[in-house]
C-alpha positions as protocol buffer text, in pm:
chain_id: "A"
residue {
  index: 1
  type: SER
  ca { x: -1649 y: -47 z: -4546 }
}
residue {
  index: 2
  type: PHE
  ca { x: -1423 y: 246 z: -4465 }
}
residue {
  index: 3
  type: PRO
  ca { x: -1636 y: 397 z: -4177 }
}
residue {
  index: 4
  type: MET
  ca { x: -1646 y: 57 z: -4003 }
}
residue {
  index: 5
  type: PHE
  ca { x: -1268 y: 22 z: -4044 }
}
residue {
  index: 6
  type: ARG
  ca { x: -1216 y: 370 z: -3890 }
}
residue {
  index: 7
  type: LEU
  ca { x: -1446 y: 281 z: -3600 }
}
residue {
  index: 8
  type: LEU
  ca { x: -1257 y: -44 z: -3533 }
}
residue {
  index: 9
  type: CYS
  ca { x: -922 y: 139 z: -3544 }
}
residue {
  index: 10
  type: LEU
  ca { x: -1048 y: 401 z: -3299 }
}
residue {
  index: 11
  type: LEU
  ca { x: -1178 y: 130 z: -3067 }
}
residue {
  index: 12
  type: ALA
  ca { x: -846 y: -59 z: -3081 }
}
residue {
  index: 13
  type: LEU
  ca { x: -656 y: 263 z: -3006 }
}
residue {
  index: 14
  type: CYS
  ca { x: -876 y: 339 z: -2703 }
}
residue {
  index: 15
  type: LEU
  ca { x: -839 y: -13 z: -2567 }
}
residue {
  index: 16
  type: GLY
  ca { x: -463 y: 1 z: -2620 }
}
residue {
  index: 17
  type: LEU
  ca { x: -433 y: 328 z: -2430 }
}
residue {
  index: 18
  type: THR
  ca { x: -631 y: 201 z: -2132 }
}
residue {
  index: 19
  type: ALA
  ca { x: -391 y: -94 z: -2097 }
}
residue {
  index: 20
  type: CYS
  ca { x: -91 y: 139 z: -2067 }
}
residue {
  index: 21
  type: GLY
  ca { x: -211 y: 346 z: -1772 }
}
residue {
  index: 22
  type: LYS
  ca { x: -112 y: 382 z: -1410 }
}
residue {
  index: 23
  type: PHE
  ca { x: -383 y: 132 z: -1312 }
}
residue {
  index: 24
  type: PRO
  ca { x: -329 y: -219 z: -1447 }
}
residue {
  index: 25
  type: THR
  ca { x: -621 y: -457 z: -1423 }
}
residue {
  index: 26
  type: TYR
  ca { x: -608 y: -770 z: -1210 }
}
residue {
  index: 27
  type: ASP
  ca { x: -839 y: -1066 z: -1260 }
}
residue {
  index: 28
  type: GLY
  ca { x: -659 y: -1333 z: -1057 }
}
residue {
  index: 29
  type: PRO
  ca { x: -757 y: -1483 z: -721 }
}
residue {
  index: 30
  type: GLU
  ca { x: -892 y: -1239 z: -463 }
}
residue {
  index: 31
  type: VAL
  ca { x: -642 y: -1103 z: -211 }
}
residue {
  index: 32
  type: THR
  ca { x: -808 y: -1207 z: 117 }
}
residue {
  index: 33
  type: ARG
  ca { x: -535 y: -1076 z: 351 }
}
residue {
  index: 34
  type: VAL
  ca { x: -217 y: -870 z: 348 }
}
residue {
  index: 35
  type: VAL
  ca { x: 55 y: -978 z: 594 }
}
residue {
  index: 36
  type: VAL
  ca { x: 360 y: -768 z: 679 }
}
residue {
  index: 37
  type: GLN
  ca { x: 657 y: -921 z: 862 }
}
residue {
  index: 38
  type: LYS
  ca { x: 836 y: -609 z: 984 }
}
residue {
  index: 39
  type: SER
  ca { x: 1150 y: -788 z: 1106 }
}
residue {
  index: 40
  type: ASP
  ca { x: 1198 y: -950 z: 763 }
}
residue {
  index: 41
  type: ARG
  ca { x: 1093 y: -634 z: 572 }
}
residue {
  index: 42
  type: LYS
  ca { x: 848 y: -849 z: 373 }
}
residue {
  index: 43
  type: MET
  ca { x: 485 y: -807 z: 269 }
}
residue {
  index: 44
  type: TYR
  ca { x: 269 y: -1090 z: 140 }
}
residue {
  index: 45
  type: LEU
  ca { x: -58 y: -1077 z: -52 }
}
residue {
  index: 46
  type: LEU
  ca { x: -254 y: -1390 z: 34 }
}
residue {
  index: 47
  type: HIS
  ca { x: -551 y: -1576 z: -110 }
}
residue {
  index: 48
  type: HIS
  ca { x: -653 y: -1765 z: 203 }
}
residue {
  index: 49
  type: ASN
  ca { x: -328 y: -1949 z: 292 }
}
residue {
  index: 50
  type: ALA
  ca { x: -163 y: -1924 z: -50 }
}
residue {
  index: 51
  type: VAL
  ca { x: 91 y: -1648 z: -115 }
}
residue {
  index: 52
  type: LEU
  ca { x: 3 y: -1471 z: -440 }
}
residue {
  index: 53
  type: LYS
  ca { x: 285 y: -1216 z: -427 }
}
residue {
  index: 54
  type: SER
  ca { x: 564 y: -1111 z: -192 }
}
residue {
  index: 55
  type: TYR
  ca { x: 750 y: -781 z: -176 }
}
residue {
  index: 56
  type: ASP
  ca { x: 1051 y: -632 z: -1 }
}
residue {
  index: 57
  type: VAL
  ca { x: 933 y: -327 z: 195 }
}
residue {
  index: 58
  type: GLY
  ca { x: 1064 y: -21 z: 370 }
}
residue {
  index: 59
  type: LEU
  ca { x: 914 y: 92 z: 699 }
}
residue {
  index: 60
  type: GLY
  ca { x: 917 y: 393 z: 929 }
}
residue {
  index: 61
  type: PHE
  ca { x: 1254 y: 549 z: 1013 }
}
residue {
  index: 62
  type: ALA
  ca { x: 1241 y: 394 z: 1366 }
}
residue {
  index: 63
  type: PRO
  ca { x: 1081 y: 62 z: 1270 }
}
residue {
  index: 64
  type: GLU
  ca { x: 1108 y: -147 z: 1587 }
}
residue {
  index: 65
  type: GLY
  ca { x: 801 y: -158 z: 1808 }
}
residue {
  index: 66
  type: HIS
  ca { x: 436 y: -57 z: 1762 }
}
residue {
  index: 67
  type: LYS
  ca { x: 344 y: 296 z: 1652 }
}
residue {
  index: 68
  type: GLN
  ca { x: 216 y: 485 z: 1955 }
}
residue {
  index: 69
  type: PHE
  ca { x: 248 y: 855 z: 1880 }
}
residue {
  index: 70
  type: GLU
  ca { x: 254 y: 1095 z: 1590 }
}
residue {
  index: 71
  type: GLY
  ca { x: 609 y: 1147 z: 1468 }
}
residue {
  index: 72
  type: ASP
  ca { x: 761 y: 841 z: 1640 }
}
residue {
  index: 73
  type: GLY
  ca { x: 870 y: 692 z: 1303 }
}
residue {
  index: 74
  type: LYS
  ca { x: 722 y: 352 z: 1384 }
}
residue {
  index: 75
  type: THR
  ca { x: 499 y: 136 z: 1165 }
}
residue {
  index: 76
  type: PRO
  ca { x: 189 y: 8 z: 1350 }
}
residue {
  index: 77
  type: GLU
  ca { x: 162 y: -358 z: 1455 }
}
residue {
  index: 78
  type: GLY
  ca { x: -159 y: -556 z: 1483 }
}
residue {
  index: 79
  type: GLU
  ca { x: -480 y: -617 z: 1291 }
}
residue {
  index: 80
  type: TYR
  ca { x: -602 y: -339 z: 1064 }
}
residue {
  index: 81
  type: MET
  ca { x: -805 y: -294 z: 745 }
}
residue {
  index: 82
  type: ILE
  ca { x: -733 y: -141 z: 404 }
}
residue {
  index: 83
  type: ASP
  ca { x: -989 y: 140 z: 405 }
}
residue {
  index: 84
  type: ARG
  ca { x: -907 y: 391 z: 131 }
}
residue {
  index: 85
  type: ARG
  ca { x: -700 y: 454 z: -181 }
}
residue {
  index: 86
  type: ASN
  ca { x: -535 y: 760 z: -328 }
}
residue {
  index: 87
  type: PRO
  ca { x: -462 y: 758 z: -702 }
}
residue {
  index: 88
  type: ASN
  ca { x: -308 y: 1109 z: -673 }
}
residue {
  index: 89
  type: SER
  ca { x: -75 y: 1038 z: -381 }
}
residue {
  index: 90
  type: ALA
  ca { x: 246 y: 1239 z: -341 }
}
residue {
  index: 91
  type: PHE
  ca { x: 398 y: 890 z: -301 }
}
residue {
  index: 92
  type: TYR
  ca { x: 289 y: 773 z: -648 }
}
residue {
  index: 93
  type: LEU
  ca { x: -13 y: 556 z: -551 }
}
residue {
  index: 94
  type: SER
  ca { x: -127 y: 461 z: -203 }
}
residue {
  index: 95
  type: ILE
  ca { x: -376 y: 245 z: -16 }
}
residue {
  index: 96
  type: GLY
  ca { x: -470 y: 344 z: 337 }
}
residue {
  index: 97
  type: ILE
  ca { x: -458 y: 142 z: 658 }
}
residue {
  index: 98
  type: ASP
  ca { x: -723 y: 224 z: 920 }
}
residue {
  index: 99
  type: TYR
  ca { x: -472 y: 326 z: 1189 }
}
residue {
  index: 100
  type: PRO
  ca { x: -543 y: 459 z: 1446 }
}
residue {
  index: 101
  type: ARG
  ca { x: -799 y: 221 z: 1586 }
}
residue {
  index: 102
  type: PRO
  ca { x: -981 y: 307 z: 1913 }
}
residue {
  index: 103
  type: ARG
  ca { x: -718 y: 124 z: 2124 }
}
residue {
  index: 104
  type: ASP
  ca { x: -442 y: 330 z: 1960 }
}
residue {
  index: 105
  type: ILE
  ca { x: -627 y: 657 z: 2024 }
}
residue {
  index: 106
  type: GLU
  ca { x: -699 y: 560 z: 2385 }
}
residue {
  index: 107
  type: TYR
  ca { x: -336 y: 474 z: 2462 }
}
residue {
  index: 108
  type: ALA
  ca { x: -200 y: 794 z: 2307 }
}
residue {
  index: 109
  type: SER
  ca { x: -457 y: 1009 z: 2487 }
}
residue {
  index: 110
  type: THR
  ca { x: -364 y: 858 z: 2826 }
}
residue {
  index: 111
  type: MET
  ca { x: -12 y: 985 z: 2753 }
}
residue {
  index: 112
  type: GLY
  ca { x: -143 y: 1325 z: 2642 }
}
residue {
  index: 113
  type: LYS
  ca { x: -33 y: 1273 z: 2282 }
}
residue {
  index: 114
  type: SER
  ca { x: -176 y: 1222 z: 1933 }
}
residue {
  index: 115
  type: PRO
  ca { x: -158 y: 868 z: 1792 }
}
residue {
  index: 116
  type: GLY
  ca { x: -82 y: 1004 z: 1445 }
}
residue {
  index: 117
  type: GLY
  ca { x: -250 y: 873 z: 1134 }
}
residue {
  index: 118
  type: ASP
  ca { x: -225 y: 867 z: 756 }
}
residue {
  index: 119
  type: ILE
  ca { x: -58 y: 526 z: 748 }
}
residue {
  index: 120
  type: PHE
  ca { x: -41 y: 391 z: 392 }
}
residue {
  index: 121
  type: ILE
  ca { x: 119 y: 133 z: 169 }
}
residue {
  index: 122
  type: HIS
  ca { x: 274 y: 350 z: -102 }
}
residue {
  index: 123
  type: GLY
  ca { x: 537 y: 394 z: -370 }
}
residue {
  index: 124
  type: ARG
  ca { x: 854 y: 600 z: -359 }
}
residue {
  index: 125
  type: PRO
  ca { x: 863 y: 951 z: -505 }
}
residue {
  index: 126
  type: TRP
  ca { x: 1171 y: 1076 z: -688 }
}
residue {
  index: 127
  type: LYS
  ca { x: 1265 y: 1312 z: -400 }
}
residue {
  index: 128
  type: ASN
  ca { x: 1295 y: 1010 z: -162 }
}
residue {
  index: 129
  type: ARG
  ca { x: 1488 y: 787 z: -403 }
}
residue {
  index: 130
  type: LYS
  ca { x: 1802 y: 789 z: -185 }
}
residue {
  index: 131
  type: GLY
  ca { x: 1629 y: 761 z: 153 }
}
residue {
  index: 132
  type: GLY
  ca { x: 1766 y: 420 z: 252 }
}
residue {
  index: 133
  type: ARG
  ca { x: 1545 y: 123 z: 336 }
}
residue {
  index: 134
  type: ASP
  ca { x: 1341 y: 257 z: 631 }
}
residue {
  index: 135
  type: TRP
  ca { x: 1262 y: 616 z: 541 }
}
residue {
  index: 136
  type: THR
  ca { x: 888 y: 674 z: 593 }
}
residue {
  index: 137
  type: TRP
  ca { x: 711 y: 831 z: 892 }
}
residue {
  index: 138
  type: GLY
  ca { x: 544 y: 496 z: 964 }
}
residue {
  index: 139
  type: CYS
  ca { x: 412 y: 384 z: 628 }
}
residue {
  index: 140
  type: ILE
  ca { x: 502 y: 72 z: 428 }
}
residue {
  index: 141
  type: ALA
  ca { x: 695 y: 155 z: 110 }
}
residue {
  index: 142
  type: VAL
  ca { x: 749 y: -46 z: -209 }
}
residue {
  index: 143
  type: THR
  ca { x: 869 y: 44 z: -559 }
}
residue {
  index: 144
  type: ASN
  ca { x: 631 y: 233 z: -786 }
}
residue {
  index: 145
  type: ARG
  ca { x: 609 y: -68 z: -1021 }
}
residue {
  index: 146
  type: GLU
  ca { x: 515 y: -290 z: -727 }
}
residue {
  index: 147
  type: MET
  ca { x: 266 y: -29 z: -602 }
}
residue {
  index: 148
  type: ARG
  ca { x: 82 y: -37 z: -936 }
}
residue {
  index: 149
  type: GLU
  ca { x: 41 y: -412 z: -894 }
}
residue {
  index: 150
  type: ILE
  ca { x: -62 y: -389 z: -527 }
}
residue {
  index: 151
  type: TYR
  ca { x: -308 y: -107 z: -602 }
}
residue {
  index: 152
  type: SER
  ca { x: -479 y: -323 z: -864 }
}
residue {
  index: 153
  type: MET
  ca { x: -485 y: -641 z: -650 }
}
residue {
  index: 154
  type: VAL
  ca { x: -584 y: -521 z: -300 }
}
residue {
  index: 155
  type: ARG
  ca { x: -940 y: -399 z: -246 }
}
residue {
  index: 156
  type: ASN
  ca { x: -1077 y: -175 z: 26 }
}
residue {
  index: 157
  type: GLY
  ca { x: -1200 y: -389 z: 314 }
}
residue {
  index: 158
  type: THR
  ca { x: -905 y: -632 z: 291 }
}
residue {
  index: 159
  type: PRO
  ca { x: -762 y: -715 z: 637 }
}
residue {
  index: 160
  type: ILE
  ca { x: -394 y: -647 z: 698 }
}
residue {
  index: 161
  type: THR
  ca { x: -187 y: -809 z: 972 }
}
residue {
  index: 162
  type: ILE
  ca { x: 133 y: -625 z: 1063 }
}
residue {
  index: 163
  type: ASN
  ca { x: 366 y: -846 z: 1268 }
}
residue {
  index: 164
  type: PRO
  ca { x: 679 y: -734 z: 1458 }
}
């Protein structure tokens, strides 16, 4: 019947449009940990000990060493957690890292400074397209295509280890 055909076409159109969006779906193995090797500029999404995906990354503009203060251009090192996501990020898409932790705040305050914050894994906006490899203020940057994949695979509450 014609009304049923129209309904099926409308349903197919809606399903087709949802597959083309900024947010791909992921139904593979759970990402149980994210590991960043700063010296190699690599990030790995792991399912237990198995690497599911690896990415080349950009870091803060002064990447060596642990982030200690706001504006130092360093990417934090240590054990953190993915704790938030921003689908409307100025950096395409982003997932947040729970820096600063209490130890970071305590160290910065003993020096009379702010530890900074707003550390994310994010994409690369058009205005930063020629920024070189390490161009962020301390975040971890990937391509926008890679960020779509990461955003769909990594859940809030996933631990992240950032190694020197």
